[in-house]
XYZ file of C-alpha atoms in Angstrom:
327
model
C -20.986 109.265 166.782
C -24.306 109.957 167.409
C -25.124 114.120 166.702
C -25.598 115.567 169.398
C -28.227 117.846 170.031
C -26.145 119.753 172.941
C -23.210 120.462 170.623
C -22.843 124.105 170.802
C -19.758 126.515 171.429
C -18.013 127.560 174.741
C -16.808 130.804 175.389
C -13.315 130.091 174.395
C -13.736 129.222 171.279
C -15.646 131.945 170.165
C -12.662 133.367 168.431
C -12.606 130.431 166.216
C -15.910 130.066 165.425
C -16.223 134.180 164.184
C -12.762 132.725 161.968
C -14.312 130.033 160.283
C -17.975 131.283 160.009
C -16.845 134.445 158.456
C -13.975 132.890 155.980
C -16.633 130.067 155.136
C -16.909 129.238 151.901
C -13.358 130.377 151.238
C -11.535 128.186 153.771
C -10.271 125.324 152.058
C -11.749 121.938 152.108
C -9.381 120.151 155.022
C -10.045 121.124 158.492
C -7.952 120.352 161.828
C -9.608 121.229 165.220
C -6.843 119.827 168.239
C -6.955 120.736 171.600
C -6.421 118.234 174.980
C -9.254 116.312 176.200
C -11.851 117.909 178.122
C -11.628 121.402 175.910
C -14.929 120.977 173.758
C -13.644 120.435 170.626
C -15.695 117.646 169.242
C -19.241 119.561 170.887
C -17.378 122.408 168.850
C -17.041 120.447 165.794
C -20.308 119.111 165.724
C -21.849 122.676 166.075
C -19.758 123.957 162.768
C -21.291 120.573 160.946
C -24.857 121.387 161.855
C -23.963 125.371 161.077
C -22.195 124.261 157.359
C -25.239 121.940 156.406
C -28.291 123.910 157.660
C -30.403 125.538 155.232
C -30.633 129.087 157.529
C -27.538 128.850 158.713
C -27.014 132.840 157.450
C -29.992 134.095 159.556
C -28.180 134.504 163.073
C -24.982 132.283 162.269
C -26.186 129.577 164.221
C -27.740 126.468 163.093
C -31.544 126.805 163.561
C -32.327 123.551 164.338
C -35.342 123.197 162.827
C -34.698 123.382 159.034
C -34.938 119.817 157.441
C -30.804 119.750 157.865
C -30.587 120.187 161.302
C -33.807 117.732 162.050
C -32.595 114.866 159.555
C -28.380 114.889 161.989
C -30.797 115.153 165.078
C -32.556 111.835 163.732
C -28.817 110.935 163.024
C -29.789 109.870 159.281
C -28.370 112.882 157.554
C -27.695 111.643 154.002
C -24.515 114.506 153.440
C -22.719 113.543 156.863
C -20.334 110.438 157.415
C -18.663 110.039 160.876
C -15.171 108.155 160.538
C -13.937 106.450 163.952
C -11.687 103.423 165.274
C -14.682 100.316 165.137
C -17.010 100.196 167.696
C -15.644 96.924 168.785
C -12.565 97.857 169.088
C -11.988 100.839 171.142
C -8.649 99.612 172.892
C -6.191 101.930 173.568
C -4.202 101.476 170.528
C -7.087 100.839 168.204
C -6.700 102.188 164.047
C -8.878 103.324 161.986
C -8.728 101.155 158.735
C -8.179 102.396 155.338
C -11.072 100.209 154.143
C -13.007 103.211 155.797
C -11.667 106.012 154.097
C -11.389 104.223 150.778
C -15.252 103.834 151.221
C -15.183 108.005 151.559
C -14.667 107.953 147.255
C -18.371 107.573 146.270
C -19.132 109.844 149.073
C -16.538 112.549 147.683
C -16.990 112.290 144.263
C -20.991 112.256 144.164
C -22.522 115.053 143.022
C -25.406 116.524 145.446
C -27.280 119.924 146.579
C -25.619 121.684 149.345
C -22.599 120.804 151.133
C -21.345 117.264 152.078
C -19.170 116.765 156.046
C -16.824 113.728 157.105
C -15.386 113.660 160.669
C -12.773 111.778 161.729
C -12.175 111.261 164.824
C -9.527 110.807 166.473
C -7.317 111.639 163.333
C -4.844 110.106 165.600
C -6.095 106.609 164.876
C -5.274 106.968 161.108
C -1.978 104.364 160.942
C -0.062 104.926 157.691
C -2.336 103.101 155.034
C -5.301 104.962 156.061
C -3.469 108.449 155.980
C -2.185 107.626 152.881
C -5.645 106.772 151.378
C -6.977 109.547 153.045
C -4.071 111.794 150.938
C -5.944 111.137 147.832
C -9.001 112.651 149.172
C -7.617 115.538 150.367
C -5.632 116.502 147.217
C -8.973 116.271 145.170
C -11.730 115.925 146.827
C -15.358 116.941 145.288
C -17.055 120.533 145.318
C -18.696 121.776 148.373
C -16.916 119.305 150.656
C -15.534 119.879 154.062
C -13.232 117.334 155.765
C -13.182 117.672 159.686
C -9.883 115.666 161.693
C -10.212 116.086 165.307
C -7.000 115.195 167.598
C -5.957 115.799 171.169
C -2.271 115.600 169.645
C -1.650 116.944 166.465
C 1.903 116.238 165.816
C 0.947 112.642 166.083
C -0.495 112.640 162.375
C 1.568 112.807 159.464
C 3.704 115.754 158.303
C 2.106 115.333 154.771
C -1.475 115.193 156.066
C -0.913 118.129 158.654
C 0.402 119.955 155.734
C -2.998 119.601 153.432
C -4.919 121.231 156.754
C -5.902 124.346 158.588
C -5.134 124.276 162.367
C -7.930 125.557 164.537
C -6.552 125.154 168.524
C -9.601 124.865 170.559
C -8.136 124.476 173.771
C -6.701 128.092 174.422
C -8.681 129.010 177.458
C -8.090 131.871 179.835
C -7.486 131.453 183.264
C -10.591 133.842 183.396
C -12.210 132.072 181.202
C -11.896 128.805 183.527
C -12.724 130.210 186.636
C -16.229 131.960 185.335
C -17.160 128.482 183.661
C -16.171 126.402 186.569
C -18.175 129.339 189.056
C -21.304 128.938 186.972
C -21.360 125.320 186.774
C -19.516 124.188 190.309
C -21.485 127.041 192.393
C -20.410 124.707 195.357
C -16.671 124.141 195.145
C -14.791 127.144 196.487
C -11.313 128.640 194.867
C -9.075 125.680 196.722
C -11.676 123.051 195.185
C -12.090 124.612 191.961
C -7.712 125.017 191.876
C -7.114 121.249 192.918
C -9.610 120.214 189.665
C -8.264 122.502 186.973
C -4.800 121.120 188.378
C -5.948 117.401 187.459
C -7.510 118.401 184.747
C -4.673 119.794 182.667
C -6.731 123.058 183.254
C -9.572 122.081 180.890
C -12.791 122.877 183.059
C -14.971 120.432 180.698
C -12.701 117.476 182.174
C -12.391 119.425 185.527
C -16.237 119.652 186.292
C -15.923 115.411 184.606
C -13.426 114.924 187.746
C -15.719 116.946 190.144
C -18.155 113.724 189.650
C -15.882 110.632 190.296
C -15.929 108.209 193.310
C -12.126 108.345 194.092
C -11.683 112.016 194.295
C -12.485 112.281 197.985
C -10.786 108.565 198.194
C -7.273 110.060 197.748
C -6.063 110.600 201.175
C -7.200 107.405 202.424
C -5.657 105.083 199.834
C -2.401 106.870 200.404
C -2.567 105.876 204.084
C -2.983 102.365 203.127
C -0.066 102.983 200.733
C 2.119 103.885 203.240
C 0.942 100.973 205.492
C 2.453 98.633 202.863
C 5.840 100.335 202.521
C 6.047 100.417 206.611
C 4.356 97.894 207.861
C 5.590 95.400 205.085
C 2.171 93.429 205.176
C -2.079 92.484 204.220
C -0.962 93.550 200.572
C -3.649 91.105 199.687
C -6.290 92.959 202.135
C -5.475 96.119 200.838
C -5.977 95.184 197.138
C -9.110 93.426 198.348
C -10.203 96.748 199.557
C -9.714 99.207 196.671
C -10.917 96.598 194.441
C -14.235 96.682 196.175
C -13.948 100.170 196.430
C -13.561 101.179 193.290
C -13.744 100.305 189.659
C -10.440 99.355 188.022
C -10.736 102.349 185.621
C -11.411 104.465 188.561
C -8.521 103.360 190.612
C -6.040 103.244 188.062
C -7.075 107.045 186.827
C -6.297 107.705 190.725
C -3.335 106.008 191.106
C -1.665 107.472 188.077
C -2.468 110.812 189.563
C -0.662 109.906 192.642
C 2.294 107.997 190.838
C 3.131 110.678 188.317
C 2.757 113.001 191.732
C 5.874 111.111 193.684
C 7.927 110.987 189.932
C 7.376 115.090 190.368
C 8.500 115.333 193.621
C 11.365 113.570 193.125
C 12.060 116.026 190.190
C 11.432 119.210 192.481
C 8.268 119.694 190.072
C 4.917 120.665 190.855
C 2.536 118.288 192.330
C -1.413 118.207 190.508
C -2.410 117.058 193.987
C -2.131 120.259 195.450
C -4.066 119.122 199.084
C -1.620 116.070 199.801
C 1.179 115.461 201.545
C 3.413 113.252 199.521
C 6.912 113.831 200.873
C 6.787 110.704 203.161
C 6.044 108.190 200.694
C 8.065 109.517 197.959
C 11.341 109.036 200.142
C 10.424 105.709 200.042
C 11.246 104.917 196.475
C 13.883 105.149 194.208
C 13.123 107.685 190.618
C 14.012 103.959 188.472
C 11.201 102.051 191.168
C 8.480 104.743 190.347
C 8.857 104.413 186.578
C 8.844 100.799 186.820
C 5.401 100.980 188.770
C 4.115 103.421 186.599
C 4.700 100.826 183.482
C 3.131 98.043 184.924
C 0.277 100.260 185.440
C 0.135 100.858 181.851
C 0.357 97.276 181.265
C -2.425 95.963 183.997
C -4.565 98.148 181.777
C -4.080 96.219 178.749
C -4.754 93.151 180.680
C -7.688 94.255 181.755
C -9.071 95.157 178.587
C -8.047 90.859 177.950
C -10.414 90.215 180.570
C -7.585 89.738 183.590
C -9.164 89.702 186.716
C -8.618 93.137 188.578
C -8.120 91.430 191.766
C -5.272 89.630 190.540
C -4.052 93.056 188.930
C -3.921 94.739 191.712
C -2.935 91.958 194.069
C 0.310 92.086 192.217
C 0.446 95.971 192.352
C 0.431 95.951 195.842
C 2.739 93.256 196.558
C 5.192 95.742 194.479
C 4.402 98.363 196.163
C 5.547 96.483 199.365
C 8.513 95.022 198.130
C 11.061 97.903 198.122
């Protein structure tokens, strides 16, 4: 990962960041900073890296972005920071972050430098058990003056015995005040209903909300649900239909919509509330059985991985439809 030059804190996280600047250099050497997607964390993270390496860092508890610290991470060739992630290559869903990679973290660790040394890793999710285990080692001793950042969406996903060796930093505990005043700054445009509908899809995280203000298939909704319910009633063109959307769209794009509106019908058929907030689902949701919806909503998962094996998406969703029309 890059450093990037707009990393900087959002108002929620404020809290956090008068924590650790305050406790710092008394805070341990093992850092965890979770949250869900879309809450800032890793903009947060890389603002605490540039703040723990820079040279003036005590002068207004910022980094100052000029010292030869902060200039040598903008130029990305800052000799005291490594970045740990899942290869390049392989960003698949599932993808792990080897333990060749943190066993090449020793000379790093055990060097001794000026000033303070920073690994990421990111996401600490990817670890599998070799790589945590390896990873162990350098926790339990790692060198002076180093700091060891995990970032994860879903903490309780790592290891009990890495979790353990960490302090927990939640960066995703936003206000519903908080939320609004971002989103009214940013989305001047979008009144309460529009700002509401957002927040609902985006697990209220207003970084991913104003992310979903952006896409194609937001305003697309309504329409591909009347071609959905064309299918189940009129029982045919499952073939034109797929043609359609797959013009319409991208695949990513469609399938982020259509597991909105899948996960939608499996709430209303639980008496739980809908993310789509604007749309009338009741119709189409009689149409299917709770067993049918959960079947659909695997195959989706599984189209994806075929997509990422370089399936077709017109044959994807040709076959999505046809299901769809079957009931």
């Amino acid at each position: 990962m890059p450093f990037d030059v707009n990393a900087q804190i959002y108002p929620w996280q404020q809290q956090v960041w008068d924590t650790l600047t305050g406790r710092f250099p008394k805070l341990g050497h093992g850092l965890l900073f979770y949250g869900k997607k879309g809450c800032g964390k890793e903009a947060f993270a890389q603002y605490f890296l540039a703040w723990v390496l820079c040279a003036n860092r005590d002068v207004n508890n910022v980094p100052c972005g000029e010292c030869g610290s902060c200039l040598w991470l903008k130029s990305d060739t800052h000799p005291n920071y490594v970045y740990i992630s899942t290869d390049e290559d392989n960003k698949k869903q599932n993808a792990k972050i080897k333990i060749e990679k943190i066993r090449d973290l020793l000379p790093f660790v055990q060097q001794t430098v000026d000033g303070w040394r920073v690994i990421v890793i990111e996401p600490a999710e990817a670890l599998n058990i070799a790589s945590a285990n390896a990873l162990l080692k350098t926790l339990e001793e790692p060198g002076d003056r180093v700091v060891i950042i995990l970032l994860a969406a879903h903490y309780l996903k790592l290891p009990a015995t890495i979790r353990s060796r960490l302090q927990h930093f939640a960066l995703d505990r936003i206000s519903v005040a908080q939320a609004d005043s971002y989103l009214s700054e940013h989305l001047p445009d979008h009144d309460a209903t529009q700002k509401q509908l957002l927040m609902n899809l985006s697990n209220q995280m207003p970084l991913q909300a104003m992310q979903l203000a952006e896409t194609e298939w937001l305003n697309k909704r309504q329409e591909f649900l009347t071609d959905w319910q064309k299918l189940v009633t009129q029982k045919n063109m499952p073939m034109a239909i797929a043609t359609k959307w797959n013009k319409a769209l991208s695949f990513g794009d469609f399938a982020q919509m259509f597991e909105y509106l899948l996960s939608d019908l499996i709430c209303v058929k639980l008496n739980q509330q809908v993310k789509n907030s604007d749309l009338d689902l009741s119709g189409l949701s009689e149409q299917y059985t709770l067993e049918f919806l959960f079947t659909v909503y695997s195959d989706l998962q599984q189209a994806k991985q075929y997509i990422e094996q370089n399936v077709q998406s017109n044959l994807v969703l040709d076959q999505l439809c046809i299901k769809l029309m079957n009931i």
